[in-house]
Structures are given as structure tokens and as C-alpha cells.
């Protein structure tokens, strides 16, 4: 495979290495996709440290989608009811510049301009977008779909440990003796992380796996203990475990005294969580709760994994911090095989955080609210002091409300499909319809969001541009360009840079290639917690993937490993289990002012929209193994479509019986905001009084199966992450079966129209 290219899978945050080779490279017949395009070959990259050659079905089939239904040329229309007309890039850039300058003229500043980006950007794309929007335009109105995904983890790490950044690494999956998986369906959503953990679990009988999830997922099926808690009761559970550990004296007093602050308030809070009350609130047995606490108590190395069941909540930050509390209380942090480990959703949401890709942060894990941080970035970018605003910009949802109130004049959406993935879709779509000017920069056409765009910009995607991505364990991988983009598609960063130049900032965007963009970005990480000093395109190309860690602390850990203070705190961890730069905080000092990690004292608040008499069920929304989000790629891959041919609703047999619903019956599901229809899948895998639907079917892929027509926008007040995991719904059996029937293939919905009709009345 000499002509093969090593790269990273462009799907999930596990960040598996792939080796891609041209369609006709091996002398065998060229495989073609259903549209006749030759398919590039993909295998796992055995040399990638994170995945060691493993891939899941998504990585293995990714190239089957890259030539289908691509957006190839800039397209423009004046109003949403017109058809798009192809235009040149020159016209497209002129149009953007004219709009931006008009806004500045009318409003006096650029605060009516918003960019909504994505964890599917490469770091170079993210960085240039920050420089343009936050630097040159002086507005912090850049947010990404990570707001819907990882922002509670970001807030939790930052508040508890002093900085963002998962402290663990994947090797910990093979070193732990108790894996605590909460709000994560790792088997389906982070399959290769799960493979690594599961192998270790199977091989070592003493290793325990606890799964906390209202559904008995593929992950929960193999756990030693599955706690099927009621949605939204995680804080009760975590405080309940802490209560028992405290009662049993199973806490690490030395670690608490030497390395943390705020324990007494927390200790006070957890007195309110005795097992009788907690078990009842969570809907589990007292014995199950005790068993979970027992596993924590008996394990030397507890590793927690979490994702959306924790983050997507009105108390997302509190959930994250309460989970971190347990680690601090038991000293299960800073050591191999232990720690709180968030599983990142998208392939480069981590790089986005490093590059400052949310409305309240700046590159290098800096904060827009911190005057020194702003000054450092202003100086580096050659801007006047005060040019970067001290106000956090609009988060994703407030871009939508800004359209409602007329405060947003231009919305630039790139690499995300909000007309499917945002909460409260009817409201989202109505707001998008009001937008004076929407730019939509995507790799595919059509997508649901294209229906709301005035200007479509064709983006080069994975494999068509060179850039870097960072996975959940802080490993940075170079993703080289291995083919030409279709038509006139351009890399996202090039589009942003060209707009910057045409707005008169040409001296700030005179990059010749993505390697120089990366080099500039890395300088902004210097001496920051995410210092990437040694990482460059050149080094990545010659050394392979590289992990960042705290370069300043790496030395201390080795020198002081054996001193009295450290060895007693480290409780018998010796050089046999060396502390390496692979983990953060191995010197037991955190990025807080006094170096101590902070306990948080939170009571549980439960769901933002609890079930009621009228809406008696809790709806939860999540993912299936084969599909990726809004299906722009996976909906076009035969094998995956066969695997998951249509949407469905999971209902517990007891609830189904009460409503006379039998397997395959069509059910209308209704919330305070909208309705949708699904065939019923009756299964004990779901907790009674809770129902589940997948998030993957937007308006182009099925009729009336949009999960987010039901969800609400209530968010965590700290992270501003919406509670996409739960809302109150009612179920009604549909007696006359709607056409097309549930057997209908997705092909009937496969979008091909030149103009997507804009429907304002999808849901009555
Ligand atoms: N196959 C596939 N993999 C993916 C993706 C994909 O689209 N498809 N997307 C990627 C992205 S961006 C993300 S963010 C991740 C998401 O990865 P996950 O978070 O693992 O996936 P979800 O299915 O969204 O939700 C996880 C679980 O949370 C549970 N849950 C719901 N409410 C609660 C609660 O109140 N408490 C607890 N403890 N659990 C609850 C749900 O039942 C569900 O099983 O997956 C990534 N990987
Ligand atoms: N109810 C509910 N809603 C949810 C969730 C949930 O669990 N429940 N999960 C939330 C989460 S965690 C996430 S991450 C979001 C995901 O939601 P979205 O971000 O809307 O989903 P994707 O389908 O991944 O959209 C990515 C888009 O980027 C395009 N694209 C791919 N590569 C490139 C590129 O290089 N450049 C450009 N310009 N475009 C590119 C793709 O064609 C696609 O249209 O959904 C959120 N919404
Ligand atoms: S686990 Fe994630 S990164 Fe790995 S192949 Fe599957 S989708 Fe890609
Ligand atoms: Mo995500």
C-alpha cells in the first residue's frame, strides 16, 4: 500500500487512525458506489496509538459517501422562495463583504454577525474563524455545535480542575479496575474505546464495569452492574454513592487535605442523600446503589467515562462537577487507570476547544472574560488593545433568539445542520426563516439547512484539505489531503481567510498553506495548559500522531515520584506503573489559583420539563451504531441504511400494554412544542415511563420523524448546553396507518431537488 495515506477517521472523537488508498491501487476490480463513483479503500492504521488498527462500521465505510450529492459550486438566491443560481466565488465573496460592511455601517459594529461552526472543522478552520470573527470583527459571536455537545464538560473541567482538558488517556482503559460509565452508550457511539475497555474487562475477572443509563444499551448489556436510573437523576445517584463512601469511611483524606478545597460544603450536601431516598428517586434498588458504592470503595483505580447523558442537561455542569467530586473524594485522579474522562463527540471538538471555538473562549484555553488573556491574543494578532470584546458572544441558541428579535443580521453556518440538530425545531426553523441573510457552508447538497440559506458555499471535506484534529485523549493527528475537492469546493479556512483579506485585513490572513496556519495557532498555546509546542504538520507527518500534555509539569512528576509526600499520596503507585506525560495533573497540582482541585456542592434539580399528567413520558434522544447525526454521509451508505432502515420509538412493554400499542404500530408522539410519528419497538431495554427515539432522521430522510421537533431549549445556566436528552411527551396510538408505510425505503426521501421547499407548517 505504498500509495496509501495515513489519516484520521472523520467521525467520532475516539479518533481512530485510517489508511486510505486510491480505488484502483491493489490491482483488484475497482469498487463503485451506487452512483458509479470509484470507492477509495480504507483500513485501520495499525500504527495509530489510539486505535491500533481497529475501526468501526462508520470508519470502514466512510469513503462510500464522499462522492455522492456534493455541493460543488457557490449558489445564491435573494429570497428563500427562489431557486438557487450558480455564481462564481468572486461574486460570492463580494456579496459577503458587501453584507458585512453594510451591517457595520448601519449598526456601528459587527455584533449582528454570527458564525455557527462545528467540531467537524479541522483546527486550522477553527483558528482562522476565531481570528476573523473575534479578532478582526471584534465580536465573540462564534459558537459551534459543541455547545450542544461538550460545553458542560468544558465548564465542569474548568471550574473543578482550573482548566479544560480531559486528564486521562486511552491506556487507562486497560489499567483500570473499575470502569464507571455514566450517560454514555460507548459501545455504539465510541466503539473502539469500548473495544479496548471490553477486552480488558473480559480478560480480567476482577475488573468491574458499571453502566448508568435509563436504557439497557449495548454498553449496559455487558456491564457487571446496570443502574437504569430515571432520566435526570444522576446527581442524586452520585451524591448517594458519595454518602455511602463517607458513611463507610472509604474516602482518601490525605488527598482531600493536600490537593483539594471545598470538601466541607460538599460533605454537608451529601448528608441529604441517604440510600433510601436516593434509590427511590433514581428508581433503582437500594442493593444496586450499595453495590455501585461497594465497587467504588473496593477499587484502587476507578475510571469514569461519560458523554451526552451527563452533558446535555439543564444541570450539565453540575452533573460533571458532581462526578469529578467522587474522583476527588476517593483520590481516583492523577494516576494511571483512574480519573474523570469525557468522551468527546465529534472528531475535532477537542481541537475546537484548543483553538477557542466557543463564544466565551479564545485560543490556547483562554477566556474572553480574562483581560490578560484578551491582551495576549490582541498583541499576538497585531490588534489594537481592546479590540477583542470582553463580552462572551452569542451561544448557539441565542443566535436563534437573536434572529427572532431582529438583532442578528447575518448568520454564517458551517459544517453543521441546525435545521435537524437544534432543539425546538419549529422555533428554530421559524427563526431561520426570518434571517435577513444566511450563509451555509457545507460539503453536501441538499441538507435540511440548505432550505434556509441565501448563499451556499461548497466546502472541501475530509481528505480534500490538509489539517489537524485532536481526539479525546489529546492525540493530534494530521489529516492530509489525498484527493481533489469536487467542483469548486474550498477548505473552510481558505474561505474565511479570503473574506478576511477582502475586508481589508489581508496582512492577517496571508497564509500560503495550512501548515503555516497551524504553526501560528500553536504559538498561541505556548505555556498554556494545552501547550502544543512540539506539534507541527512537519513533525506529525514524520513522527505520526502526537499527544499534548502539560510540558511544564512533565518533569516534576518523574523527579518527585518517589518522595515521601508524593508516594504517600499516590498510595503505592510505583515506577512499575510509571507516571507519564500522557496524563494531566500527575504532579497532583491543578490549574486553579492555589493548585487545589475544587469540590462543588450541588443538589439535584432534576429535569427542566418533568413529566406531567398531560405529558406523562420522558422522551430521550440518542444515537445508533451505524448512523452519524443527520445522515449527510451515512444516509448514503448502503450497508448502514440496511442496518438502520428507518426511525422507531422504543417503548417498555408495560407502557405499551396500557396504551394498547403492539410491535410495529404507528405512534404519534407529542410534546408542548411539536409532534412526530414512529413505528413502535416494544422492548424492556427502556425504563418504564421513558421512551427513546434516534436523532438521525431529519425532514429529508423520513416524514415527521424529527426528534428535535419535540425537544426544548432549556439549558444549563453555566455551560449554556441545552437539555437535548429529555422532554415530557404523550403517546397516542395511530389507528389509521400513515402512508408511506414504515417499510418504505429511505430512497423515497432521498433528497435530490434543486430547490428544497421551505415548509413552515411541518408540525401542527
Ligand atoms: N454511531 C454514532 N456514534 C457517534 C455519533 C453518532 O452520531 N453516531 N456522534 C458522536 C457525537 S457528536 C457524540 S456527542 C457522541 C454521543 O455519545 P453518547 O452520549 O454515548 O450517545 P447518546 O446516544 O446521545 O446518549 C448516550 C446515552 O445517554 C442516555 N441518557 C439519557 N438520559 C440520561 C440521563 O438522564 N442520565 C444518564 N446517565 N444517561 C442518560 C441515553 O439513554 C443514551 O444511551 O457520540 C459520538 N459518536
Ligand atoms: N435531541 C438531540 N439533539 C441533538 C443531540 C442529541 O443527542 N439529541 N446531539 C447534539 C450533538 S452532541 C451534536 S454534536 C449535534 C450534531 O449535529 P450536526 O452538527 O447538525 O450534525 P452533522 O450531521 O454531523 O452535521 C455536520 C455537517 O457538516 C458537513 N460537513 C462535513 N465535513 C465538513 C467540512 O469539512 N466542512 C464543512 N463546511 N462541512 C462539512 C456535513 O455534510 C453535515 O451537513 O447534534 C445535537 N443535537
Ligand atoms: S470509533 Fe469513531 S473514530 Fe473510530 S472508526 Fe468508529 S467512528 Fe471512526
Ligand atoms: Mo456531539
Coordinates of N, CA and C and ligand atoms in Angstrom, one line a residue, residues 118 120-121 145 148-149 308 312 346 414-418 421-422 440-444 447 459-462 465 492 621-623 628-633 695 707-708 711 724-725, ligand 2:
X118 N -18.4 24.2 13.9 CA -18.6 22.7 14.2 C -17.4 22.0 14.6
X120 N -16.6 19.4 13.5 CA -16.1 18.7 12.4 C -15.2 19.6 11.5
X121 N -14.9 20.8 12.0 CA -13.9 21.6 11.4 C -12.5 21.0 11.8
X145 N -21.4 23.7 17.2 CA -22.3 22.7 17.7 C -21.8 22.0 18.9
X148 N -23.8 22.1 21.9 CA -24.9 21.1 22.1 C -24.3 19.8 22.6
X149 N -23.0 19.8 22.8 CA -22.3 18.5 22.9 C -21.3 18.5 24.1
X308 N -23.1 12.2 26.5 CA -24.3 13.1 26.4 C -25.4 13.0 27.5
X312 N -25.8 16.9 28.2 CA -27.0 17.5 27.7 C -28.1 17.6 28.7
X346 N -17.5 14.8 18.6 CA -17.0 14.9 17.2 C -15.5 14.8 17.1
X414 N -21.6 26.8 9.3 CA -20.6 25.9 8.6 C -20.4 24.6 9.3
X415 N -20.5 23.5 8.5 CA -20.2 22.2 9.0 C -21.2 21.7 10.1
X416 N -22.4 22.1 10.1 CA -23.4 21.6 11.0 C -24.7 21.8 10.3
X417 N -25.7 21.1 10.8 CA -27.0 21.0 10.1 C -28.1 21.4 11.1
X418 N -28.2 22.7 11.6 CA -29.1 23.0 12.7 C -30.5 22.8 12.4
X421 N -30.5 19.4 14.1 CA -29.8 19.1 15.3 C -30.1 20.1 16.5
X422 N -30.7 21.3 16.2 CA -31.0 22.2 17.3 C -32.2 21.8 18.0
X440 N -24.6 29.3 4.2 CA -24.4 28.0 4.6 C -23.3 27.3 3.9
X441 N -22.3 26.9 4.6 CA -21.1 26.3 4.0 C -21.0 24.9 4.4
X442 N -21.3 24.0 3.4 CA -21.4 22.6 3.7 C -20.7 21.8 2.6
X443 N -20.5 20.5 2.8 CA -19.9 19.7 1.8 C -20.9 19.0 0.9
X444 N -22.2 18.9 1.5 CA -23.2 18.2 0.8 C -24.4 19.1 0.4
X447 N -29.1 19.5 2.1 CA -29.3 19.1 3.5 C -30.4 20.0 4.0
X459 N -17.9 23.3 0.5 CA -16.8 23.1 1.4 C -16.0 21.8 0.9
X460 N -14.7 21.9 0.9 CA -13.9 20.7 0.7 C -14.0 20.0 2.1
X461 N -14.2 18.7 2.0 CA -14.3 18.0 3.3 C -13.0 17.1 3.5
X462 N -13.1 16.3 4.6 CA -12.1 15.4 4.9 C -11.4 14.7 3.7
X465 N -8.6 18.4 2.0 CA -7.8 19.5 2.6 C -6.9 19.0 3.6
X492 N -12.5 25.2 4.4 CA -13.2 26.2 5.2 C -12.3 27.4 5.6
X621 N -33.4 11.1 23.6 CA -33.0 11.1 22.2 C -31.5 10.7 22.1
X622 N -31.1 9.8 21.2 CA -29.7 9.5 21.1 C -29.4 8.9 19.8
X623 N -28.3 8.0 19.8 CA -27.7 7.6 18.5 C -27.7 6.1 18.3
X628 N -24.5 8.5 11.5 CA -23.8 9.7 12.0 C -24.8 10.9 11.9
X629 N -25.2 11.4 13.0 CA -26.0 12.6 13.2 C -27.1 12.7 12.1
X630 N -27.0 13.7 11.2 CA -28.1 14.0 10.3 C -27.9 13.3 8.9
X631 N -27.1 12.2 8.9 CA -27.0 11.3 7.8 C -26.5 11.9 6.5
X632 N -25.9 13.1 6.5 CA -25.4 13.6 5.2 C -24.4 12.6 4.6
X633 N -23.7 11.9 5.4 CA -22.8 10.8 4.9 C -23.5 9.4 5.0
X695 N -31.8 10.3 16.8 CA -31.8 11.7 16.4 C -31.6 11.8 14.9
X707 N -36.7 14.2 15.9 CA -36.7 14.1 17.4 C -36.8 15.6 17.9
X708 N -36.1 16.5 17.3 CA -36.0 17.8 17.9 C -37.2 18.7 17.6
X711 N -38.1 18.4 21.4 CA -37.3 18.8 22.5 C -37.4 20.3 22.8
X724 N -31.0 18.5 25.6 CA -31.5 17.7 24.5 C -31.8 16.3 24.8
X725 N -31.4 15.8 26.0 CA -31.7 14.4 26.4 C -33.0 14.2 27.0
Ligands
LIG2 N1 -32.3 15.7 20.5 C1 -30.9 15.7 20.3 N2 -30.4 16.6 19.5 C2 -29.0 16.6 19.4 C3 -28.2 15.7 20.0 C4 -28.9 14.7 20.9 O1 -28.2 13.8 21.5 N3 -30.2 14.7 21.0 N4 -26.9 15.7 19.9 C5 -26.3 17.1 19.7 C6 -24.9 16.9 19.4 S1 -23.9 16.2 20.6 C7 -24.3 17.2 18.2 S2 -22.6 17.1 18.0 C8 -25.1 17.7 17.1 C9 -24.7 17.3 15.7 O2 -25.5 17.9 14.8 P1 -25.0 18.5 13.4 O3 -23.7 19.1 13.6 O4 -26.1 19.3 12.8 O5 -24.8 17.1 12.6 P2 -24.0 16.6 11.3 O6 -24.9 15.7 10.5 O7 -22.7 16.0 11.8 O8 -23.7 17.9 10.5 C10 -22.4 18.2 10.1 C11 -22.5 18.9 8.7 O9 -21.2 19.3 8.3 C12 -21.0 18.9 6.9 N5 -19.5 18.7 6.8 C13 -18.8 17.6 7.0 N6 -17.5 17.9 6.8 C14 -17.4 19.2 6.5 C15 -16.3 20.1 6.3 O10 -15.1 19.8 6.3 N7 -16.6 21.4 6.1 C16 -17.9 21.8 6.0 N8 -18.2 23.1 5.8 N9 -18.9 21.0 6.2 C17 -18.7 19.7 6.5 C18 -21.8 17.6 6.8 O11 -22.1 17.5 5.4 C19 -23.0 18.0 7.6 O12 -24.0 18.7 6.9 O13 -26.5 17.4 17.3 C20 -27.0 17.8 18.5 N10 -28.5 17.6 18.6

